[in-house]
XYZ file of C-alpha atoms in Angstrom:
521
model
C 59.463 33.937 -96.754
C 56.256 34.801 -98.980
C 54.197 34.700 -96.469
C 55.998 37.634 -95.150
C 55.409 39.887 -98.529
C 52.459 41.694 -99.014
C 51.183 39.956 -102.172
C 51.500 36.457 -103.093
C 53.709 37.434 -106.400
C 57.674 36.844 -105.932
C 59.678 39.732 -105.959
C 62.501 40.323 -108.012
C 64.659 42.568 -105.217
C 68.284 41.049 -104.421
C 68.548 39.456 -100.849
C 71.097 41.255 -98.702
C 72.512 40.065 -95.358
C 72.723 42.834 -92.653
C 76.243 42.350 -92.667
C 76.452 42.768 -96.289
C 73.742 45.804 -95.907
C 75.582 47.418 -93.501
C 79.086 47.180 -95.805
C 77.138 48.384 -98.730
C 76.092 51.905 -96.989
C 79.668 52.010 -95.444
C 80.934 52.256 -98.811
C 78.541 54.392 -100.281
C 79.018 56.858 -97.331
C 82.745 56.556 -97.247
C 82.869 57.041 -101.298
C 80.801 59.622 -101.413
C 82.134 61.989 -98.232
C 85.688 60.875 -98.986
C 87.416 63.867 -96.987
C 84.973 66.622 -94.995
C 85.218 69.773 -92.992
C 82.468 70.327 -90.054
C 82.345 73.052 -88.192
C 80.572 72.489 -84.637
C 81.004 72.512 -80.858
C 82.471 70.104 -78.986
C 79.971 67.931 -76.556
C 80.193 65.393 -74.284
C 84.389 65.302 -74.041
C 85.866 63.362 -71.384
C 88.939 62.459 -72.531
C 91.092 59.316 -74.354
C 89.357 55.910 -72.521
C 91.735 53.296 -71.136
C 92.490 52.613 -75.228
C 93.882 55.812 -76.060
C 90.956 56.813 -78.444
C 88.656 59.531 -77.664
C 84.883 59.333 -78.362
C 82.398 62.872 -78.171
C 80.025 64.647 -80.377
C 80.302 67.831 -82.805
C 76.888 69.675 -82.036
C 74.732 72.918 -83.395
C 71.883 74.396 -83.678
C 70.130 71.780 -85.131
C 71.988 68.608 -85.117
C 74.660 66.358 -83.810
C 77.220 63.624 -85.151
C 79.519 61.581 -83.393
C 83.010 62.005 -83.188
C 86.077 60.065 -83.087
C 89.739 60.488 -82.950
C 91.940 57.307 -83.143
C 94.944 57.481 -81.159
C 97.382 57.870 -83.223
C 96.211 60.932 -84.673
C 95.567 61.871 -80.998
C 98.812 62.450 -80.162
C 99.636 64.997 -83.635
C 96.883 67.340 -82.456
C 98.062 70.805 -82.442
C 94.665 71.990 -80.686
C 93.389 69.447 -77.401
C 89.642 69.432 -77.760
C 87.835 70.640 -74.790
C 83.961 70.499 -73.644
C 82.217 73.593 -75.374
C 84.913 74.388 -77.881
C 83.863 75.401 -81.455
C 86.237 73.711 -83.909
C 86.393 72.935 -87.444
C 87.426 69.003 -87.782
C 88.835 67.549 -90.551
C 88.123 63.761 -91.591
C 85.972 61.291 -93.154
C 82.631 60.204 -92.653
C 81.725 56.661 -92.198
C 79.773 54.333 -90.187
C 79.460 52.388 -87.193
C 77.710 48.778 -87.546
C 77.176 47.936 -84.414
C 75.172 50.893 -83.730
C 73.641 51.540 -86.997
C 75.051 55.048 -86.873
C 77.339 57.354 -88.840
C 80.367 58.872 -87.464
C 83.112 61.258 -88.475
C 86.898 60.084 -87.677
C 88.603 63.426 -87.302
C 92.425 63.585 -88.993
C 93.258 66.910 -87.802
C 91.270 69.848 -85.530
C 91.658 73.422 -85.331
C 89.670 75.884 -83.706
C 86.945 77.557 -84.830
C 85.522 80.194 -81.803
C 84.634 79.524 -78.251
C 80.901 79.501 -77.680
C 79.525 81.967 -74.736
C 80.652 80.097 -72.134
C 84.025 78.882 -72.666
C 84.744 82.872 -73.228
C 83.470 83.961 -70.639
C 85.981 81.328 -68.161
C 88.827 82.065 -70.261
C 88.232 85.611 -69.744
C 87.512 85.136 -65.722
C 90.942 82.626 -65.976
C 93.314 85.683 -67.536
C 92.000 87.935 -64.852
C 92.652 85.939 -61.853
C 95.530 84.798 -63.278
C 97.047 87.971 -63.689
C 96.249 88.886 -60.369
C 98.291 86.044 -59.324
C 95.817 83.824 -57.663
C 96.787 80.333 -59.589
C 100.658 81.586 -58.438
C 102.351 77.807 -57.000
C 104.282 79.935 -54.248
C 100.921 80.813 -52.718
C 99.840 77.290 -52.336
C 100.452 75.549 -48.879
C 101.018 71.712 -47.965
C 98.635 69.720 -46.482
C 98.938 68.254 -42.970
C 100.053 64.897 -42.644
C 97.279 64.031 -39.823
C 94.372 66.497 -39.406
C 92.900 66.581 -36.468
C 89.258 67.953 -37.615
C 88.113 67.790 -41.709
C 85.774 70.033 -42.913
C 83.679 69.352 -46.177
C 81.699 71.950 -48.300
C 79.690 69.638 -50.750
C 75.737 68.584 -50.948
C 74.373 66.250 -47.760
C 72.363 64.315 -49.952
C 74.343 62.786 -53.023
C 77.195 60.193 -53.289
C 80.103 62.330 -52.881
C 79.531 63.145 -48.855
C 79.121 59.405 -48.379
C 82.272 58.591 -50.461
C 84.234 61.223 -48.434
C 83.223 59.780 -45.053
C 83.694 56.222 -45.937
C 86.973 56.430 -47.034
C 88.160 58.740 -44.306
C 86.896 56.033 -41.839
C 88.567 53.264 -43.958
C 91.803 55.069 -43.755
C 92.201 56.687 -40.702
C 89.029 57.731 -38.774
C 89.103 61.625 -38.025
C 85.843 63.736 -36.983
C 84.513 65.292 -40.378
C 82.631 68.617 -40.244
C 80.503 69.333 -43.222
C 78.732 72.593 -44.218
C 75.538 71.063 -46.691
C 75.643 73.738 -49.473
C 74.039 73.428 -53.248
C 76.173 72.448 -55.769
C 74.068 73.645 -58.771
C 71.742 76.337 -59.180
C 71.446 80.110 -58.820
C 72.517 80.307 -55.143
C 74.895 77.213 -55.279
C 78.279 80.033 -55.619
C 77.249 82.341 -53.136
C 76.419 79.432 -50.640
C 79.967 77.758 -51.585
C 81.990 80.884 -50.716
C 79.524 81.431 -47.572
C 80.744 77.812 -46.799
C 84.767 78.511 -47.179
C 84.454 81.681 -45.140
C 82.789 79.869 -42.251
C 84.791 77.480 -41.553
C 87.338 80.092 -42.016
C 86.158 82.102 -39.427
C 85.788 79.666 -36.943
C 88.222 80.031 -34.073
C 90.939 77.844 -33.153
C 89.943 76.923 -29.796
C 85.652 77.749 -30.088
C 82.906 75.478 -29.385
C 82.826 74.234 -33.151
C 86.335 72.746 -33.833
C 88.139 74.497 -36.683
C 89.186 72.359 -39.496
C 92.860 71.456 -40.145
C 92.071 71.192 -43.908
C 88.982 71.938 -46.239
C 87.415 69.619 -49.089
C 85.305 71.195 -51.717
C 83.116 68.777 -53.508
C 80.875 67.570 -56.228
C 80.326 64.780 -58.757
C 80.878 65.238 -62.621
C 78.956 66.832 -64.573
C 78.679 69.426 -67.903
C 80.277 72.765 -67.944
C 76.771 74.079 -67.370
C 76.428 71.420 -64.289
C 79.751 72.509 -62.569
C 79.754 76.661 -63.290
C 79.324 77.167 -60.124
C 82.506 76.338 -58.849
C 83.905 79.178 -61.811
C 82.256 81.682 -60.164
C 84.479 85.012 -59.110
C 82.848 85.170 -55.837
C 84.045 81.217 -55.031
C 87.467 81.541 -56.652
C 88.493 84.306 -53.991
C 87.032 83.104 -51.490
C 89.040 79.665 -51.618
C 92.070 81.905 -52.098
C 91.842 84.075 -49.096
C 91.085 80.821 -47.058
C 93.594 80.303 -44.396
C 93.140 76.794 -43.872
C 94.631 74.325 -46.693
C 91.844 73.458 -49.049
C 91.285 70.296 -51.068
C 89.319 70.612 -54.792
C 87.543 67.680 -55.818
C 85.092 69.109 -58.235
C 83.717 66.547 -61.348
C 85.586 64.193 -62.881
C 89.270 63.725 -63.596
C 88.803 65.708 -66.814
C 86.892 68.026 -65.862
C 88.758 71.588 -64.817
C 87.031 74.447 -62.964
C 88.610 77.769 -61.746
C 88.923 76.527 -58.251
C 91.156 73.570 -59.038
C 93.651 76.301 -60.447
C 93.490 78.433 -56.822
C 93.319 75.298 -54.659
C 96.266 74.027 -52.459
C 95.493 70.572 -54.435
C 93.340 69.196 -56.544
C 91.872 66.022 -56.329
C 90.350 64.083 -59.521
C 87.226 62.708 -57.590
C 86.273 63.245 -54.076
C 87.137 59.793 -53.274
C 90.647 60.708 -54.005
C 90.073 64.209 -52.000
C 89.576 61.546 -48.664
C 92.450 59.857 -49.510
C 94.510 63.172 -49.630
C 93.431 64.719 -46.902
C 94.268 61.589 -44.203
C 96.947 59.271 -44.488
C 96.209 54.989 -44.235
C 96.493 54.064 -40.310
C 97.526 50.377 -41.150
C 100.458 51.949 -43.504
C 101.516 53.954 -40.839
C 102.016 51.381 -37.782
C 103.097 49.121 -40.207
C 105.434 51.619 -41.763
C 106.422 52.327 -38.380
C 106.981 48.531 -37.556
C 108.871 48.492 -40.517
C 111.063 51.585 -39.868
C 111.686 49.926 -36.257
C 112.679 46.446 -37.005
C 114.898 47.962 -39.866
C 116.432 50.035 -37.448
C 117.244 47.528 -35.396
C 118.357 45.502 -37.834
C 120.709 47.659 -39.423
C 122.072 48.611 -35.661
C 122.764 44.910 -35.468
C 124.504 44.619 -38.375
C 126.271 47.774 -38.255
C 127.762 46.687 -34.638
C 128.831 42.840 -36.134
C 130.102 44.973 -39.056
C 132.639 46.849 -36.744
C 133.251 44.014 -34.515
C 133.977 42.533 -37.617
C 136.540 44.711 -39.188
C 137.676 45.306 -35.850
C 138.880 41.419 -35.513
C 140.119 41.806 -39.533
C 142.350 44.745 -38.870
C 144.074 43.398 -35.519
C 144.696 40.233 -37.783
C 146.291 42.327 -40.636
C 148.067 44.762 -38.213
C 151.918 43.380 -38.665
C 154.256 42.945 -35.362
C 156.355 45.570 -34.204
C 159.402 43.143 -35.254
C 158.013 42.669 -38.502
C 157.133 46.313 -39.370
C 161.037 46.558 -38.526
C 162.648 43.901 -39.785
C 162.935 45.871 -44.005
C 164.204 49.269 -42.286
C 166.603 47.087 -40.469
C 168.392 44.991 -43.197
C 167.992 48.247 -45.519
C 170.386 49.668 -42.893
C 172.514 47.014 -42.974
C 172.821 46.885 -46.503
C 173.486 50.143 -46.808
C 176.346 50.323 -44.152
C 177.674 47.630 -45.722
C 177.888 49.130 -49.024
C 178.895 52.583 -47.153
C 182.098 51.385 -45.946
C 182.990 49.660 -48.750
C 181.934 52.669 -50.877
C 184.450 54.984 -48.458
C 187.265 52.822 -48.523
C 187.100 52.724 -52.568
C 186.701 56.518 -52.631
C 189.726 56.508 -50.108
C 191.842 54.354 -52.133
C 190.718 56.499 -55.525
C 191.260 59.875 -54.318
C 195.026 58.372 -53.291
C 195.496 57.512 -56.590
C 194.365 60.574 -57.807
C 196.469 62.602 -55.731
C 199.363 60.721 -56.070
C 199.010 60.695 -60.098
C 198.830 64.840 -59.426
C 201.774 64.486 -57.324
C 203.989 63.372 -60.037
C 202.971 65.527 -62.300
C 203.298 68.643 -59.947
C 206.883 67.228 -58.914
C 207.711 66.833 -62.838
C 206.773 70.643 -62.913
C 208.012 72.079 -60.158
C 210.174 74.722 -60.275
C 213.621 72.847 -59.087
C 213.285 70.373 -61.713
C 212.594 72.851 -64.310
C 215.601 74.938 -62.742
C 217.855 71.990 -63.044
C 216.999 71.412 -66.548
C 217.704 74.943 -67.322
C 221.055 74.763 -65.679
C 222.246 71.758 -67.487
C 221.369 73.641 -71.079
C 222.990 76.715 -69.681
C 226.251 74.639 -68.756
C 225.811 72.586 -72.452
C 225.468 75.503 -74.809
C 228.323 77.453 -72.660
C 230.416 74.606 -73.403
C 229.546 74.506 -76.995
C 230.496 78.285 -77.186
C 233.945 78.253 -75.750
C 234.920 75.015 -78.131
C 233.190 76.801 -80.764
C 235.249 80.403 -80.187
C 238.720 77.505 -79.655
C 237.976 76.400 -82.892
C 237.148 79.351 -84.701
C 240.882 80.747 -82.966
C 242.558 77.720 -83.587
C 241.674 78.125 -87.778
C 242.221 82.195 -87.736
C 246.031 81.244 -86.015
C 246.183 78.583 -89.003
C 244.945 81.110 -91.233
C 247.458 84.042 -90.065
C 249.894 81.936 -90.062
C 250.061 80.576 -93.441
C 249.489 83.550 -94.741
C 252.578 85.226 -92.558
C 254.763 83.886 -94.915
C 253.570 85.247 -97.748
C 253.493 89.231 -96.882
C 256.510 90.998 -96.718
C 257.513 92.553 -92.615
C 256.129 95.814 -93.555
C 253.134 94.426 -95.150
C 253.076 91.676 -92.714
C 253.461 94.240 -89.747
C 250.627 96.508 -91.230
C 248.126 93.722 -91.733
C 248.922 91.827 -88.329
C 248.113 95.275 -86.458
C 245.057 95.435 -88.399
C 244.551 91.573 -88.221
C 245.360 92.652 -84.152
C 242.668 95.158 -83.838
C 240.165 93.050 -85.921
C 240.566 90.324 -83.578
C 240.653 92.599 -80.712
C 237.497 93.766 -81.563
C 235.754 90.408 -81.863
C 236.746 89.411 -79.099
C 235.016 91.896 -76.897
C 231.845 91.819 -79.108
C 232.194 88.062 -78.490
C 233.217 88.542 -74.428
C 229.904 91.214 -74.522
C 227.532 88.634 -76.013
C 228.915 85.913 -73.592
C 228.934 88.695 -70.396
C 225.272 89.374 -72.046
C 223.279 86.092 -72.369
C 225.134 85.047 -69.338
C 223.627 87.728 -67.370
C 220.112 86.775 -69.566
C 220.538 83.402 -67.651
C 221.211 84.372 -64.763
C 218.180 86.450 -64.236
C 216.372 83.786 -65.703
C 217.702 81.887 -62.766
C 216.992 84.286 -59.922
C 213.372 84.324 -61.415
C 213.159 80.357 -61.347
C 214.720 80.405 -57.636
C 211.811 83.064 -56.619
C 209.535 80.577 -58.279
C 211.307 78.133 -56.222
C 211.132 79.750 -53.059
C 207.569 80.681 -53.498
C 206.517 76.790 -54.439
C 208.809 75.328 -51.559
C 206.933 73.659 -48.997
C 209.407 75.604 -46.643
C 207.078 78.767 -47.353
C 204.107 76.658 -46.228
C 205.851 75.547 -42.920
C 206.888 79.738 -42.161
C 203.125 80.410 -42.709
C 202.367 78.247 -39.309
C 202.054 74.437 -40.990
C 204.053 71.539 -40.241
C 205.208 68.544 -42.223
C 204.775 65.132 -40.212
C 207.171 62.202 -41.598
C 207.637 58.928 -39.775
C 210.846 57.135 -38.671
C 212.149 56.733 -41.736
C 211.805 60.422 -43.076
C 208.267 58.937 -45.420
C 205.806 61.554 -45.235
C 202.413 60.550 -42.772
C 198.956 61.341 -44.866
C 196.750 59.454 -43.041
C 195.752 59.086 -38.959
C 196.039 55.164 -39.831
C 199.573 56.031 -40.962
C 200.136 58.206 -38.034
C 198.845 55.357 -35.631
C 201.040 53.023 -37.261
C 204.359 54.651 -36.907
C 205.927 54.790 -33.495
C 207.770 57.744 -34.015
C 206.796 61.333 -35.379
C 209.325 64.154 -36.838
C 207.128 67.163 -37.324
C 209.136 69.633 -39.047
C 208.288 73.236 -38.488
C 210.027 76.598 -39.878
C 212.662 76.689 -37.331
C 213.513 73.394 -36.574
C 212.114 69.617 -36.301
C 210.159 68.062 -33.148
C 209.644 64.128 -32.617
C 206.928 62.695 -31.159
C 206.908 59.322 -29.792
C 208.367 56.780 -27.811
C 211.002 59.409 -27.144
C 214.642 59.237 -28.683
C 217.212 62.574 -29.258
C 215.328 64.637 -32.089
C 217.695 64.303 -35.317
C 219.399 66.841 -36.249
C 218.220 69.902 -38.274
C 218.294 68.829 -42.285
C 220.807 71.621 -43.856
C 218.826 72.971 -46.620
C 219.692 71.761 -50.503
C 222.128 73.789 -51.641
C 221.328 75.555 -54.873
C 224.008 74.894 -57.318
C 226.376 78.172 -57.732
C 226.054 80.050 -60.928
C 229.196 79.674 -62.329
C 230.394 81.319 -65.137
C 233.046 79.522 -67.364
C 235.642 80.989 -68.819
C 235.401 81.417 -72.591
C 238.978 80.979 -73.762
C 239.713 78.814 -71.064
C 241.799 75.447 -72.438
């Protein structure tokens, strides 16, 4: 170690590792730019790595720092940085070991002005935009299988030998390319030159015309690629009639003609592999598609068969699909006549209970009744008047005696014109209510008449009794008895095993109205 130092005298400096070295200006950097704002460009953006975090530089005039923005605070960025925006970052400075190199780790970024560039393509993007260029509904789909592919991009770099190698990997199809420059003063007019060839090109000329277009060219800076932003390229790859393919840069990098293409591609690698489908998937997809096909007609067919055989098992026998129906019927039958013969036998009950009670009612009865009361107070009346005579003669009698002839003779011819006169007040009330019952009795006897089944038989009915005069209600009855008297209105008719008809039943003689005497003895 001192033979290292300058002198031969020991030095009284402290001995720091680099590790420790390193820490030490970490700190001191860190403590003494705790928080910062920096105002700069954005350079060399290319998007979050594989990691998430995203690694560029913030650039002016006269210097540069590197940039970093973890990604967690990636994802709560209001502003995406893009290549050649001006923004003002907010962060901390520290540094980076490994490299021996400071570093800001950005918190939060807003924008602070586009530089001369970026203004000019946002202003060229609003135009064509409004003029409805990057519209989806004008973009077209791609053939599945082109027959000819036609490639504007350099002859001499990477990206023409990419394109052809993986179009012969995947499914060898004749390639036409048009060798333009990609970067330069002429590079844009050359490009749309390029497009509007091939689009000229008829379909059945000498030169086959493409079925689809790829525009290419590797990555590069917005400076590198500014061709492809150019007004002159953007409509011409618009007002191309043949489906065209962008595959301009990297992934992350965005020109105007990725917005107008039919598709864009992220390298021209994947351009090849959009433009022509892998032969190998396709006859083995087809192989696939075939023996699945078959397959499933197979299986389908044994499926049928199969449910086929299942639903002539399940299907039950005539003679067993019948068999329920058939003893429901003869349940029900069953429980029919049974049901019949006790509605039979209840509605005979029913009507016979009625019959008694009309026949209690009737009219005769109630005329009978009538009669006898009639008959019982008349009777009570003419003992009641004997009595009553019987106790006046007593009366006059004992009292006779005691008047004198003249007085007697005076009193008996008024006691004689008294009894004159009650009697024919008492012969007029008898002569009256008996004439009250009586046309209470003619009124019954219309009732009578009018209730007699005689009026039903003059109306065109008959009444059927058997042999032994018991009325028939029933066919079974009727079946039963061997001989029939139908009576009608004018007379009676039997029906039978024959036998001299009986003779006419005299009607019931209504009792006479008879009216007692009321003095009789």
């Amino acid at each position: 170690m001192s033979d290292l130092l300058p002198d031969s005298q020991p030095s009284n400096a402290p001995e720091w590792t680099v590790s420790e070295l390193s820490g030490a200006l970490k700190r001191t950097v860190e403590d003494a730019f705790g928080y910062v704002r920096v105002r700069g460009e954005i350079s060399g953006y290319r998007g979050p790595v594989a990691s998430g975090h995203a690694y560029f530089a913030l650039k002016d005039e006269g210097a540069k720092i590197d940039a970093v923005i973890w990604k967690g605070n990636m994802a709560r960025l209001k502003q995406r940085p893009e290549e050649g925006m001006e923004v003002i970052a907010h962060g901390r400075l520290t540094t980076f070991p490994g490299k021996s190199s400071y570093q800001i780790i950005i918190d939060r970024l807003e924008p602070a002005g586009l530089g001369a560039l970026m203004a000019l393509l946002e202003e060229r993007r609003r135009k064509l935009a409004a003029e409805g260029l990057f519209d989806e509904i004008r973009k077209r789909a791609l053939p599945f299988l082109p027959r000819v592919v036609g490639v504007v991009t350099s002859p001499t770099g990477a990206v023409i030998r990419d394109i052809l190698h993986r179009i012969s990997d995947r499914f060898p199809r004749p390639v036409i390319v048009w060798p333009v420059r990609v970067q330069g003063d002429t590079s844009a007019t050359e490009i749309a030159s390029a497009i509007n060839g091939f689009d000229a090109l008829p379909q059945e000329g000498r030169i086959p015309r493409p079925d689809v277009l790829i525009v290419a060219r590797g990555g590069g800076s917005l400076e590198d690629l500014w061709s492809f932003n150019e007004e002159i390229v953007v409509r011409a790859a618009a007002n191309c009639s043949i489906p065209l393919i962008s595959a301009v840069g990297h992934e992350t990098d965005w020109t105007l003609i990725d917005h107008v293409a039919d598709r864009r591609a992220p390298t021209p690698t994947g351009a090849a592999e959009m433009a022509v489908p892998v032969r190998a998937d396709l006859f083995a997809n087809l192989h696939d598609l075939g023996a699945r096909l078959t397959g499933h007609a197979l299986r389908m067919i044994e499926r049928r068969r199969q449910d086929l055989r299942n639903l002539g098992r399940a299907l039950p026998s005539g003679e067993a699909l019948l068999a329920t129906p058939r003893q429901r019927l003869d349940l029900t039958a069953g429980r029919l006549v049974h049901a019949l013969l006790l509605s039979t036998r209840r509605h005979h009950q029913l009507y016979d209970a009625v019959s008694r009670r009309l026949l209690a009612q009737s009219p005769s009865n109630r005329l009978d009744r009538s009669r006898d009361r009639f008959h019982a107070v008349a009777d009570r009346l003419n003992a009641s008047a004997r009595i009553a005579l019987a106790r006046k003669r007593e009366t006059f009698a004992s009292r006779a005696g005691q008047l004198s002839p003249l007085l007697l003779s005076r009193r008996s011819e008024a006691g004689r014109e008294r009894l004159d006169n009650l009697a024919n007040r008492l012969h007029q009330a008898a002569s009256a209510r008996t004439q009250a019952q009586r046309e209470r009795l003619s009124r019954f006897s219309v009732l009578l008449d009018a209730y007699s089944y005689q009026g039903v038989l003059q109306r065109g009915f008959a009444l059927v009794r058997d042999g032994e005069g018991r009325p028939v209600r029933s066919v079974p009855a009727a079946r039963a008895a061997s001989t029939l008297d139908l009576q009608f209105a004018d007379g009676h008719f039997i029906v039978g095993n024959g036998g001299a008809p009986p003779p006419p039943r005299p009607p019931k003689a209504r009792p006479a109205s008879k009216q007692p005497g009321l003095f009789d003895d």
